[in-house]
Structure formats: C-alpha cells, structure tokens
Amino acid sequence: MGPTTSPLLAAAAGPIDGPVDGPAAGLGPDGWLAILVIGGVFCGLLLLRRAPVELLFLAGLTLLTLVGVIQPREALAGFSQGAVLLIGALFAAAAGLRTTGALDWLGGVLLGGATGERSALLRLAAVVTPASAFVLNTPLVAMLAPVVIDWCRKRDVSPSRLLIPLSYLTILGGVATVIGTSTTLVCNATLADERATGGHPAELRPLLREIGFLEIGQVGVVVAAVGVAYLLAFAPRLLPNRAGPGLGAGDRRREYLVEMSVQPGCPLVLKSVEAAGLRHLPGLFLIEIDRGEQVITPVAPNDILLAGDRLVFTGVVETIADLERIPGLSPTADQTYESRPQDRTRRQLSEAVLSRTSPVIGRTVRDAEFRQRYNAAIVAVHRNGERLTNKIGNIRLEPGDTLLLQTRGDFVHQQRNSRDFYLVSPVGAYSARRHDRALLAGGLFALLIGWLVAIAVTTGQGWRPPGVLGSLLASDAKPLAAVAIVLAMVGARCLTASQARAAVDLQVLITIAAAIGLGSALSTSGAARFIAEQLVQAVTAVGLPEAALPFALLAIVYVVSMVFTEAITNIAVAVLMIPLAIGVAASAGLSPRPFIMGVAIAASLSFVTPIGYQTNLMVMGPGGYHPRDFARVGLPLAAITAVTALVMIPLVFPF
C-alpha cells in the first residue's frame, strides 16, 4: 500500500486531535451511493426471503457499476479471483471423496457412534476445531458437510441443527495458526506491502513483521476455546429445526422387502448388528438373518454378522440405496447382480410397476429372468397392503407389484411406454460408490491438503525453494493445486467429468465473486475508510483518560473490522484495515502489533451474516437457513469472542 492508504500516519505521535485531512475527511456522492446500495442488498437479504442471494448481490454490483462508482474491470475482478476458482475446485474434489465412498467411511469414524445431536456436536467440536488449525477451513467444510448431512438423514435429524456449528467450529479453529484461514495470509501479504512501500520510519518496520506461524494462536486458542464452549452450551437452544430430511408419509407406506448377502471381505463381517449401524437407518427394519439352516429372528443388537449371511430387511427405497453403498453387501434376488464397483457405477436404481400383460406375471423373482428380458436386476419388491414372505426369491410376481431394479441409464427411456409396466421412474438420489477407488481418492485429497499447507507455510515464512518447485509453492498456486487434483481424480476414475461439474455450487461462487466487487466499491469510493475514521475520531473526542485511550482505540479498530467482515469479504477487510490500524497506532504513539492482531482475528471471525465468510455461505443452502438464523446464533458468539480477544490481545501484545 502506498502512503495514501494510511492518512492517519501524517500525525507523528500522540492521540488524534481534530478532523483528519485528506480525501477520506469528507464523503463524496460515490461513497454515499455505495453505502446506500450495499445497505439495500442487506435489507433485501433479510426481507426478501425467497429472493436468490446471488441475484441480490449481482443486482447491487451491476447498479454500482452503471452509476460509475466502480469500473467494470473492478466489478468483474471477483470472478477472476483465484479464491473463487479454488473453492469451486474444492467442491469437485470433495465430490470425488463422496462418489468413491471415502466420505461414508469418514462419517462412520467421525459420527458413527453419535446417538443424538449433543453427542454429534461434541464429536465435531473435538475433531473439527483442532483440524481446522492446520487445514484451510473451506476444504474442511466442503469435505465434512456431506458427512454431517448423511448422518442427519439416517438419524431423522434436520441438518439445520449441525451445519452452522460445523461452519463456526472451522472458523474458530482457523485462528489458532497462520495457515488455518486465508485471512491471516492476506494480512501477511498486506504487511509485507506496508513494509516495502508504506514509507514508515525504520524503527517501526520491525513491528510490521508478518504474523508468525503460532503467533496468532497465543490469542486465537483462547478465543476458540471460549467460542466452542458457547456453541456446546447454547447453540442447541438457538439453532432452527427446519423441516429436515425425514421421510414423508407416502414414502413410509411404500415399504420394500429386500434380501442382502454379506460377501467375504465386507467391512460388516464380525461386527454386531448395532456396531454395523444397521439399527439406525431410517425407515428400515432388519427382519431376520439366514445363516445356512439357521434362521435368527428376531434380530438382537448384539448378533454378530458373518460372511455368507443373508439379511432380510423391510424398508423404504432411500434406505435400501444406503445399503447398496456398503461394499460387499449385495441383493440376493438376482445372482447376476453386478457387484464390482466399476460395473455398478454404470447402473442406477429405478422403480417399475408391473402391468397385467407383463410376461413375468405368475413367475417367481428367481425365475423371472429379468436380466435376459430387460437387462435389469431385481433388488427389492413392494406389494401394497400385503405382507410378503421373507424369501424374496420365492415371491410370485403379481400385477401392481412395484420392483426396485438395478438398471442401465437408458432403461427408463426404453421402457417408459412398454406394455409390461404401468409406470417406470428413476430413483433420483441414488448413486453407486466406486469403493475400489476410495483409497486413491483419499490419497489425492490428502495430497491436496498437504500442498495447500505447504503453500501456506512457505508464504507465511516468506521463503520458497527455487525453480519449478518454488512456482508450485507460490501463494497464487492454490487454485492450480486444487484443479490439478480434480483432474487427477477424473483421470483415475474416482469421479466423472459430469459429476465434477455438477458438484460445483454456482450460487456460492457467484455470491462470493459479487461480494468481492461490492467490497471494492466500498473501498474505492472511500466509504469504508470514511466510516472507520469517523468512528476512531468519535472515540478520541470523548475525552477518555490517557491510560484508557489505547484500549478504546483497539476496541474500535476491532469492532470496525468485525462489522466490515460481516458486511463485505474478509479479504477486503484485511487489505483495508491493516494500513488503517497501523496508522491509528502510529498517530497515538503506540505499538502497531496489538492493532494488527486485532484486525487479523476480527477479520477471521464471521458469525453474524452468511456472506461474511465462505463457509457460512457453503452451509446456508444445505441447512435451509435464513440470514436471521446466523444472527440469532452468531451475534452472542461474536460478542463473546470479541470481548475475549480484546482482553487477551493487550496481555500478549503490549501497547
């Protein structure tokens, strides 16, 4: 930043006295327009509940561009930001973990033993918070949000009960180290720029050093601990309980009978029914276990599963699809069932209702020869109003029977008008898992995390190796790293190109890119600096005792940074407030270090609005949240963490 970005540096020492001269002393028409339009966007978020978030941001950005507050190049700069490309690639990388079943395994490890919301929240706090200190919070949420959603669906719990805590826990853990969040990396880049071009005295420059790897953690760990304690104690009382993923009444009535065979090598072998998680699947009941000549019924939670067991369930189609995702567990109704992962991914689940003219009427499931007739395998059978026999292969098919089939992708199109079926429809949410690629996908994702951590470490320490390796570890190589790993996943058949495209959440990306443009409008119009300086001057004009003035100035810098973080992007706040914080410290004759830390922590913590931080945006849609939900849970959290930080910062970094 040049000297013009820090007008308060004009005062050599001592408190600010009187109005500040310079371009920010008064606010022109562009600044007032920026404040008015951005305020209108936020009001729209709160009042127009059904309005698409990305359209509101785009409308505000377009209006500010048309009236000349910012230039088109500035307005569109957010869409070319590496951070936006990085987030999009992380969505696709997380999809690679999901399609291979790696996330299913992770969910079993992380939340498999959780019996309710409280225990799930405790497990998330114990694992996610420390992990986010070393793993960037955006990929962490991209990876764990599907796991949490799946756990909620299986326990008939609304995702709105856990997704906001997931986002907040990653944000809190991110302030424990300099690589936990991109905000601190932006702060370091800004500090480097200030040392180089800020025109500061030589004695001040050592205090403008970049934030050390664990330096911010001296305050951040305490802030995180207080925030986690608040979430565990109060969040369950404040979180909404949106209409969750529970099954509708119609789905509960249409129950299928399905018989699954435990293959050798199945991860359920030698586990109890309880430990295998077969007693907590919604809408599913394990009727009996057939083991050779032995029939175990009723099934007890401590019954042990063995290879070759035939498990008879009655349940709804969504839960049967969950059973199909377990490697080594396959339906026994059709011995030609494709169990190899590479074969199963080419098929999907479909439902078909048998007509009176179907040639399979009167035949048993075993003798229906569905494979030869339709290139499809029978998975389960539903007969409305009648309890079916527990031997699915012996069921004689009747008109009106609904069959759950494993089919080729073109089955629905080919059989839609067939006289053999009254109705044919795909099961939309089902997707097979490439379990044979799970380890590879997990390794590639671990490589991505390691690559991003290496970039953060080298950037934070201000060094990097020479040559090609140095280019790969440059701070702007993060999007390249994510894209390279996604391409490797597609090339290794962990997911298809279409699955990668479908995984990218355009609403989140457009909102982030437009928010960057709005932040640029606040900055270039002088509105942000004007508001911040007026607040600082108001504090100094109160006439506080000299001993209290440093604490008051730190508080106002922190609060301004915190408020701006909720209104614009954290990156814009870091770039804007670091020079201003240095100027405030210099004008008051104080060390800039506590003010730098105040900005870094405040800009890294966003709890009150969904647009303040990208992880909040990532959970907003899946959780069914409204902006007021973040305010209800996040406003007390923001207040508690602010008080904690303002107490700890002067103790660790004296004025």
XYZ file of C-alpha atoms in Angstrom:
655
model
C 0.000 0.000 0.000
C 1.232 3.485 -0.688
C 1.158 6.340 1.833
C -2.255 7.465 0.623
C -3.843 4.323 2.010
C -2.821 5.339 5.570
C -3.748 9.026 6.030
C -3.504 8.773 9.795
C 0.265 8.295 9.524
C 0.515 12.040 8.946
C 0.407 12.582 12.696
C 3.754 11.705 14.169
C 2.893 10.794 17.737
C 0.222 11.428 20.264
C -3.521 10.986 20.040
C -5.558 12.132 17.084
C -6.663 15.701 17.578
C -9.331 17.173 15.356
C -10.615 16.044 11.973
C -8.354 14.154 9.647
C -7.377 15.928 6.453
C -7.296 14.123 3.136
C -9.676 12.533 0.750
C -11.412 10.497 3.407
C -12.268 13.513 5.617
C -15.460 14.020 3.646
C -17.511 11.532 1.690
C -18.473 12.221 -1.911
C -21.542 11.075 -3.845
C -19.903 7.799 -4.859
C -19.319 6.846 -1.244
C -22.902 7.576 -0.211
C -24.188 5.621 -3.205
C -22.033 2.640 -2.222
C -23.369 2.719 1.343
C -26.956 3.065 0.131
C -26.803 0.240 -2.414
C -24.961 -2.204 -0.161
C -27.363 -1.405 2.668
C -30.205 -2.162 0.251
C -28.655 -5.537 -0.595
C -28.500 -6.483 3.076
C -32.089 -5.350 3.640
C -33.101 -7.483 0.682
C -31.383 -10.492 2.234
C -33.373 -10.020 5.419
C -36.767 -9.080 3.954
C -36.940 -10.923 0.612
C -36.573 -14.446 1.936
C -37.258 -16.140 -1.378
C -35.024 -13.919 -3.476
C -31.907 -15.725 -4.758
C -28.916 -14.475 -2.784
C -26.608 -14.352 -5.792
C -29.091 -12.232 -7.774
C -29.296 -9.642 -4.987
C -25.523 -9.310 -4.940
C -25.302 -9.180 -8.712
C -28.032 -6.524 -8.825
C -26.190 -4.345 -6.311
C -22.890 -4.808 -8.118
C -24.444 -4.001 -11.508
C -26.123 -0.859 -10.175
C -22.901 0.490 -8.642
C -21.118 -0.162 -11.935
C -23.782 1.521 -14.059
C -23.728 4.697 -11.948
C -19.925 4.834 -12.156
C -18.977 4.111 -8.540
C -16.630 1.379 -9.776
C -15.310 0.494 -13.192
C -16.409 -2.704 -14.985
C -12.933 -4.180 -14.546
C -13.185 -3.710 -10.758
C -16.711 -5.090 -10.688
C -15.680 -8.261 -12.507
C -12.398 -8.721 -10.658
C -14.030 -11.037 -8.143
C -14.930 -13.514 -10.875
C -11.259 -13.873 -11.802
C -10.049 -14.238 -8.220
C -8.045 -17.364 -7.549
C -10.021 -17.889 -4.343
C -13.241 -18.369 -6.321
C -11.613 -20.954 -8.600
C -10.112 -22.658 -5.542
C -13.482 -23.005 -3.827
C -15.097 -24.370 -6.991
C -12.342 -26.957 -7.389
C -12.675 -27.936 -3.736
C -16.356 -28.699 -4.300
C -15.372 -31.079 -7.096
C -12.567 -32.652 -5.041
C -14.970 -33.310 -2.186
C -17.331 -34.927 -4.710
C -14.513 -37.326 -5.595
C -14.404 -38.419 -1.964
C -18.163 -38.843 -1.946
C -18.528 -40.879 -5.144
C -15.851 -43.336 -4.006
C -17.383 -43.832 -0.563
C -14.418 -42.260 1.261
C -16.767 -39.775 2.912
C -19.060 -42.603 4.011
C -16.101 -44.168 5.793
C -15.095 -40.826 7.308
C -18.646 -40.268 8.517
C -18.629 -43.652 10.179
C -15.404 -42.801 12.005
C -16.423 -39.259 12.941
C -20.137 -39.602 13.687
C -20.829 -43.334 13.557
C -21.015 -43.671 17.348
C -23.032 -40.496 17.880
C -26.528 -41.301 19.124
C -28.014 -37.802 19.134
C -27.441 -34.140 18.369
C -25.490 -33.495 21.569
C -23.005 -36.323 21.060
C -22.631 -35.411 17.367
C -21.859 -31.798 18.295
C -19.292 -32.955 20.873
C -17.577 -35.156 18.305
C -17.486 -32.350 15.752
C -16.010 -29.947 18.298
C -13.331 -32.450 19.339
C -12.219 -33.197 15.767
C -13.083 -30.227 13.546
C -11.710 -27.410 15.715
C -8.115 -28.699 16.016
C -8.155 -29.944 12.407
C -9.099 -26.507 11.089
C -5.974 -25.036 12.705
C -3.882 -26.869 10.101
C -6.335 -27.440 7.234
C -7.905 -24.500 5.434
C -11.478 -24.228 6.653
C -13.039 -24.094 3.182
C -11.949 -27.598 2.079
C -12.705 -28.883 5.566
C -16.341 -27.769 5.332
C -16.573 -28.969 1.723
C -15.417 -32.380 2.908
C -17.450 -32.711 6.126
C -20.775 -31.058 5.195
C -21.948 -34.102 3.147
C -20.909 -36.377 6.027
C -22.985 -34.385 8.502
C -25.967 -34.280 6.126
C -25.866 -38.059 5.635
C -25.692 -38.633 9.396
C -28.667 -36.311 9.914
C -30.725 -38.100 7.269
C -30.036 -41.513 8.775
C -30.985 -40.289 12.275
C -34.012 -38.317 11.026
C -32.380 -35.097 12.278
C -32.577 -31.810 10.413
C -29.186 -30.670 9.015
C -30.026 -27.190 10.324
C -29.137 -28.480 13.786
C -25.476 -29.123 12.953
C -24.321 -27.267 9.824
C -23.998 -23.797 11.402
C -21.918 -25.287 14.250
C -19.767 -27.046 11.643
C -19.019 -23.732 9.932
C -18.422 -21.888 13.213
C -16.102 -24.600 14.575
C -13.893 -24.400 11.480
C -13.801 -20.601 11.738
C -12.835 -20.742 15.425
C -10.095 -23.295 14.836
C -8.732 -21.258 11.944
C -7.325 -18.539 14.259
C -5.039 -20.999 16.086
C -2.328 -20.862 13.379
C -1.448 -18.615 10.487
C -2.455 -21.290 7.933
C -5.885 -22.026 9.395
C -7.586 -19.345 7.315
C -6.763 -17.385 4.203
C -7.433 -14.119 6.077
C -4.189 -14.261 8.035
C -2.294 -14.999 4.822
C -3.826 -11.872 3.275
C -2.818 -9.913 6.389
C 0.771 -11.105 5.968
C 0.782 -10.100 2.317
C -0.526 -6.643 3.273
C 2.111 -6.280 5.997
C 4.843 -7.143 3.514
C 3.476 -4.476 1.181
C 3.349 -1.922 4.003
C 6.985 -2.565 4.936
C 8.062 -2.192 1.330
C 6.035 0.802 0.182
C 4.334 2.305 3.227
C 7.006 4.922 3.922
C 7.165 4.042 7.619
C 10.092 5.032 9.871
C 12.881 2.474 10.234
C 12.133 1.948 13.934
C 8.541 0.990 13.122
C 9.279 -1.613 10.455
C 10.302 -4.476 12.807
C 6.847 -4.236 14.376
C 5.314 -4.644 10.921
C 6.760 -8.138 10.503
C 4.459 -10.848 9.197
C 2.407 -12.865 11.670
C 4.331 -15.937 12.803
C 3.054 -19.484 12.382
C 1.884 -19.837 16.008
C 1.950 -16.162 16.987
C -1.745 -15.554 16.412
C -2.538 -18.729 18.331
C -1.454 -17.119 21.605
C -4.773 -15.298 21.468
C -6.636 -17.449 18.954
C -6.538 -20.664 21.014
C -8.217 -18.922 23.962
C -10.792 -17.309 21.665
C -11.509 -20.692 20.053
C -11.915 -22.405 23.441
C -14.412 -19.791 24.619
C -16.318 -19.974 21.326
C -16.514 -23.781 21.396
C -17.802 -23.683 24.987
C -20.555 -21.268 23.920
C -21.570 -23.466 20.977
C -21.778 -26.576 23.148
C -23.789 -24.815 25.857
C -26.135 -22.527 23.938
C -26.216 -23.323 20.216
C -28.700 -26.244 20.543
C -31.211 -23.812 22.102
C -30.824 -21.202 19.374
C -30.476 -23.264 16.203
C -33.567 -23.658 13.987
C -35.150 -27.036 13.355
C -36.152 -26.780 9.717
C -38.273 -29.500 8.132
C -35.473 -31.993 7.861
C -34.669 -34.923 5.661
C -37.142 -37.238 7.317
C -39.252 -39.475 5.157
C -42.671 -38.380 4.067
C -45.806 -40.327 4.861
C -46.088 -41.660 1.325
C -42.528 -42.957 1.404
C -43.131 -44.698 4.720
C -46.160 -46.550 3.355
C -44.322 -47.952 0.326
C -42.011 -50.442 2.020
C -39.959 -52.924 0.049
C -38.783 -56.369 1.029
C -35.085 -56.798 0.264
C -32.630 -59.589 0.962
C -28.931 -58.717 1.098
C -25.999 -61.127 1.065
C -22.853 -60.461 3.119
C -19.909 -61.150 0.803
C -16.416 -62.177 2.017
C -14.391 -59.048 2.661
C -17.428 -56.957 3.575
C -16.494 -54.483 6.361
C -19.557 -55.639 8.342
C -18.165 -59.152 8.863
C -17.608 -59.985 12.569
C -19.406 -56.801 13.641
C -22.551 -56.777 15.722
C -25.774 -55.502 14.172
C -25.509 -52.435 16.405
C -21.852 -51.730 15.542
C -22.590 -52.189 11.827
C -25.107 -49.350 12.025
C -27.992 -51.489 10.728
C -30.333 -50.478 13.549
C -30.216 -46.730 12.914
C -31.186 -46.480 9.247
C -34.469 -44.532 8.920
C -37.450 -46.440 7.571
C -35.607 -49.799 7.611
C -36.083 -52.874 9.806
C -33.904 -55.984 9.885
C -36.404 -58.863 9.997
C -34.125 -61.874 10.130
C -30.675 -63.286 9.417
C -30.480 -66.532 7.387
C -27.299 -68.483 8.086
C -27.438 -71.811 6.257
C -30.059 -73.880 8.074
C -30.221 -71.387 10.950
C -32.707 -68.519 10.945
C -32.141 -65.738 13.507
C -35.361 -63.868 14.269
C -35.985 -61.520 15.944
C -32.584 -59.986 15.432
C -30.824 -58.681 18.561
C -28.437 -55.674 18.560
C -25.504 -57.865 19.674
C -25.948 -60.565 16.990
C -22.688 -60.950 15.037
C -22.664 -60.812 11.232
C -20.724 -63.466 9.293
C -19.697 -63.827 5.664
C -22.455 -65.606 3.730
C -25.278 -64.313 5.928
C -28.475 -63.342 4.144
C -30.040 -60.268 5.752
C -33.770 -59.730 5.211
C -34.965 -56.123 5.533
C -38.188 -54.251 5.019
C -37.729 -50.588 4.283
C -38.084 -47.586 2.006
C -36.212 -47.052 -1.223
C -33.892 -44.302 0.032
C -32.569 -46.504 2.811
C -32.168 -49.524 0.533
C -29.970 -47.285 -1.611
C -27.870 -46.675 1.516
C -27.461 -50.447 1.914
C -26.236 -50.701 -1.676
C -23.458 -48.231 -0.906
C -21.908 -50.609 1.626
C -19.115 -52.550 -0.118
C -19.558 -56.307 -0.002
C -23.311 -56.134 0.619
C -25.408 -57.101 -2.423
C -29.009 -58.172 -3.105
C -29.619 -61.917 -3.425
C -32.775 -61.691 -5.532
C -30.725 -61.864 -8.732
C -27.466 -63.814 -8.812
C -26.340 -61.826 -11.864
C -26.346 -58.640 -9.806
C -23.326 -56.529 -10.685
C -21.257 -56.229 -7.549
C -17.981 -54.951 -8.987
C -17.665 -51.174 -8.337
C -16.632 -50.405 -11.921
C -19.777 -52.180 -13.170
C -22.175 -50.752 -10.603
C -21.283 -47.150 -11.416
C -22.712 -47.691 -14.910
C -26.101 -48.556 -13.403
C -28.760 -46.786 -11.398
C -31.797 -47.671 -9.313
C -35.220 -47.498 -10.965
C -38.760 -48.333 -9.899
C -41.203 -50.178 -12.153
C -44.838 -51.205 -11.577
C -45.792 -54.488 -13.275
C -48.783 -54.420 -15.641
C -51.306 -57.237 -16.189
C -49.741 -58.053 -19.550
C -46.198 -58.395 -18.241
C -44.641 -61.752 -19.207
C -43.201 -62.194 -15.695
C -46.638 -62.302 -14.002
C -47.025 -65.588 -12.126
C -43.280 -66.305 -12.126
C -41.099 -66.178 -9.029
C -38.471 -63.498 -8.693
C -35.812 -66.181 -9.121
C -37.366 -67.456 -12.372
C -38.398 -64.116 -13.871
C -35.188 -63.874 -15.923
C -35.182 -60.095 -15.627
C -31.584 -59.905 -16.795
C -32.329 -61.616 -20.092
C -35.583 -59.733 -20.696
C -34.735 -56.179 -19.610
C -31.003 -56.109 -18.788
C -32.021 -55.278 -15.212
C -31.648 -56.955 -11.815
C -34.399 -57.122 -9.187
C -33.227 -55.609 -5.903
C -36.461 -55.467 -3.872
C -40.234 -55.979 -4.146
C -43.164 -53.978 -2.768
C -46.766 -55.199 -2.743
C -49.222 -52.695 -1.344
C -51.299 -53.885 1.589
C -49.809 -57.390 1.822
C -47.029 -58.781 3.970
C -44.611 -60.599 1.707
C -42.772 -63.806 2.512
C -39.271 -63.456 3.884
C -37.822 -65.430 0.948
C -37.771 -62.819 -1.792
C -36.619 -65.276 -4.468
C -39.814 -67.327 -3.946
C -42.223 -64.399 -4.329
C -44.604 -64.891 -7.268
C -44.974 -61.619 -9.087
C -48.466 -60.118 -9.488
C -49.926 -57.153 -11.384
C -49.332 -53.924 -9.453
C -46.150 -55.151 -7.768
C -43.517 -52.420 -7.562
C -39.994 -53.598 -8.270
C -36.830 -51.816 -7.298
C -34.391 -52.538 -10.126
C -30.738 -52.024 -10.851
C -30.759 -50.819 -14.456
C -28.718 -49.234 -17.190
C -29.034 -45.493 -17.565
C -31.288 -45.823 -20.630
C -33.766 -48.255 -19.009
C -36.309 -45.589 -18.063
C -36.295 -44.107 -21.578
C -36.596 -47.503 -23.281
C -39.323 -48.918 -21.033
C -41.347 -45.765 -20.359
C -44.010 -46.761 -22.932
C -43.664 -50.516 -22.545
C -46.877 -52.505 -22.040
C -45.020 -54.638 -19.490
C -45.059 -51.807 -16.947
C -47.673 -49.349 -15.750
C -45.047 -46.894 -14.555
C -41.247 -46.595 -14.769
C -39.236 -43.933 -12.929
C -35.635 -43.402 -11.789
C -34.632 -43.177 -8.126
C -33.093 -39.729 -8.249
C -30.871 -39.547 -5.164
C -29.110 -42.869 -5.657
C -25.536 -43.137 -6.868
C -23.266 -46.161 -6.722
C -19.909 -45.948 -4.972
C -16.530 -46.698 -6.535
C -15.194 -48.308 -3.368
C -12.185 -49.635 -5.251
C -11.107 -46.010 -5.775
C -11.760 -44.791 -2.209
C -8.155 -45.128 -1.021
C -6.858 -43.408 -4.156
C -9.340 -40.545 -3.806
C -8.443 -40.131 -0.143
C -4.744 -40.080 -1.007
C -5.240 -37.454 -3.706
C -7.270 -35.271 -1.354
C -4.607 -35.661 1.356
C -2.033 -34.596 -1.254
C -4.139 -31.507 -1.969
C -4.341 -30.597 1.721
C -0.591 -31.120 2.084
C 0.049 -28.971 -0.984
C -2.140 -26.148 0.376
C -0.484 -26.362 3.801
C 2.979 -26.222 2.177
C 1.934 -23.118 0.223
C 0.643 -21.510 3.423
C 3.814 -22.306 5.365
C 6.204 -21.045 2.699
C 4.109 -17.917 2.155
C 3.845 -17.250 5.882
C 7.603 -17.660 6.402
C 8.456 -15.532 3.383
C 10.610 -18.125 1.580
C 10.213 -20.730 -1.114
C 12.553 -23.052 -2.975
C 13.901 -22.032 -6.376
C 12.805 -23.355 -9.738
C 9.629 -25.243 -10.594
C 9.054 -26.322 -7.000
C 9.071 -22.695 -5.941
C 6.421 -21.891 -8.565
C 4.236 -24.718 -7.282
C 4.523 -23.327 -3.751
C 3.739 -19.723 -4.682
C 0.793 -18.149 -2.875
C -1.192 -17.861 -6.108
C -0.696 -21.570 -6.930
C -3.520 -22.741 -4.645
C -6.177 -22.807 -7.406
C -3.725 -24.699 -9.628
C -3.217 -27.272 -6.875
C -6.959 -27.862 -6.479
C -7.610 -28.070 -10.231
C -4.695 -30.483 -10.692
C -6.034 -32.816 -8.005
C -9.552 -32.725 -9.500
C -8.138 -33.590 -12.921
C -6.181 -36.449 -11.335
C -9.388 -37.718 -9.696
C -11.227 -37.636 -13.018
C -8.312 -39.329 -14.777
C -8.169 -42.026 -12.083
C -11.937 -42.606 -12.465
C -12.721 -41.503 -8.910
C -15.495 -39.413 -10.477
C -16.662 -38.469 -13.940
C -16.332 -35.067 -15.559
C -20.103 -34.598 -15.366
C -20.076 -35.394 -11.643
C -17.290 -32.857 -11.128
C -19.280 -30.180 -12.960
C -22.467 -30.981 -11.062
C -20.649 -30.717 -7.710
C -19.712 -27.055 -8.225
C -22.190 -24.805 -6.381
C -22.537 -21.830 -8.713
C -24.699 -19.893 -6.245
C -21.879 -19.849 -3.701
C -19.240 -18.901 -6.274
C -21.311 -16.103 -7.808
C -22.161 -14.707 -4.380
C -18.512 -14.680 -3.296
C -17.354 -13.062 -6.552
C -20.063 -10.389 -6.380
C -19.294 -9.737 -2.698
C -15.669 -9.047 -3.616
C -16.901 -6.467 -6.137
C -19.127 -4.795 -3.539
C -16.183 -4.662 -1.134
C -14.168 -2.981 -3.851
C -16.925 -0.388 -4.231
C -16.786 0.441 -0.519
C -13.014 0.739 -0.681
C -12.524 2.714 -3.905
C -15.361 5.139 -3.129
C -13.777 5.994 0.209
C -16.876 4.886 2.135
C -15.144 2.228 4.223
C -12.245 4.462 5.246
C -14.604 7.356 5.946
C -16.764 5.286 8.280
C -13.754 3.786 10.067
C -12.026 7.123 10.601
C -15.184 8.807 11.828
C -15.610 6.081 14.414
C -11.991 6.426 15.542
C -12.309 10.190 15.833
C -15.512 9.806 17.834
C -13.650 7.694 20.380
C -10.810 10.185 20.756
C -13.271 13.075 21.075
C -14.942 11.548 24.133
C -12.106 12.733 26.340
C -11.119 9.410 27.859
C -8.237 9.209 30.359
C -4.882 8.740 28.672
C -4.457 5.245 30.133
C -7.783 4.106 28.655
C -7.218 5.545 25.178
C -5.128 2.603 23.805
C -7.785 0.107 24.861
C -10.538 2.241 23.367
C -8.666 2.604 20.069
C -8.006 -1.144 19.919
C -11.670 -1.826 20.641
C -12.861 0.493 17.882
C -10.410 -0.973 15.334
C -11.529 -4.474 16.282
C -15.236 -3.640 16.153
C -14.940 -1.813 12.821
C -13.036 -4.797 11.381
C -15.633 -7.186 12.789
C -18.581 -5.203 11.394
C -16.962 -4.848 7.976
C -16.166 -8.562 7.914
C -19.865 -9.295 8.327
C -20.732 -6.844 5.546
C -18.006 -7.479 2.964
C -15.430 -10.162 2.360
C -12.776 -10.900 4.973
C -10.052 -10.420 2.358
C -11.240 -6.883 1.608
C -11.352 -6.094 5.333
C -7.811 -7.343 5.878
C -6.475 -5.274 2.985
C -8.369 -2.152 4.105
C -7.977 -2.281 7.877
C -4.319 -3.317 8.288
C -2.998 0.045 6.952
C -5.629 1.926 8.941
C -4.745 0.032 12.138
C -1.053 0.836 11.658
C -1.940 4.488 11.164
C -4.074 4.595 14.315
C -1.237 3.103 16.352
C 1.349 5.473 14.882
C -0.789 8.551 15.469
C -1.297 7.565 19.111
C 2.361 6.694 19.675
C 1.552 3.002 20.312
C 2.917 -0.306 19.089
C 1.064 -1.425 15.952
C 1.352 -5.097 16.900
C -1.821 -5.389 19.028
C -3.793 -3.491 16.377
C -2.515 -5.808 13.620
C -3.542 -8.839 15.655
C -6.917 -7.268 16.350
C -7.598 -6.861 12.637
C -6.314 -10.355 11.811
C -8.551 -12.028 14.416
C -11.635 -9.864 13.802
C -11.424 -10.349 10.038
C -11.076 -14.111 10.518
C -14.201 -14.475 12.664
C -17.556 -14.031 10.951
C -20.637 -15.405 12.659
C -23.483 -12.886 12.247
C -24.150 -12.940 8.488
C -23.963 -15.725 5.903
C -21.933 -13.607 3.484
C -19.165 -12.702 5.910
C -17.279 -15.928 5.355
C -17.404 -18.533 2.596
C -18.024 -21.458 4.968
C -21.230 -19.771 6.137
C -22.342 -19.492 2.527
C -21.477 -23.138 1.917
C -23.839 -24.393 4.657
C -26.641 -21.884 4.093
C -28.406 -23.781 1.297
C -27.990 -27.365 2.572
C -29.099 -26.278 6.059
C -32.138 -24.384 4.785
C -31.016 -21.339 6.763
C -32.261 -17.763 6.611
C -29.861 -14.852 7.302
C -31.594 -14.270 10.639
C -30.537 -17.752 11.789
C -26.875 -16.741 11.609
C -27.642 -13.545 13.542
C -29.545 -15.436 16.272
C -26.728 -17.906 16.898
C -23.760 -15.819 15.809
C -24.393 -12.436 17.442
C -23.769 -13.666 21.012
C -20.790 -15.686 19.741
C -19.348 -12.613 18.030
C -19.757 -10.590 21.238
C -18.146 -13.271 23.419
C -15.183 -13.796 21.107
C -14.705 -10.031 20.726
C -14.552 -9.499 24.493
C -12.161 -12.439 24.877
C -9.879 -11.165 22.120
C -9.865 -7.595 23.452
C -8.864 -8.864 26.895
C -6.175 -11.239 25.615
C -4.528 -9.086 22.904
C -3.072 -6.401 25.252
C -1.851 -9.111 27.632
C 0.065 -10.945 24.897
C 0.982 -7.923 22.727
C 1.520 -4.867 24.954
C 0.851 -1.379 23.670
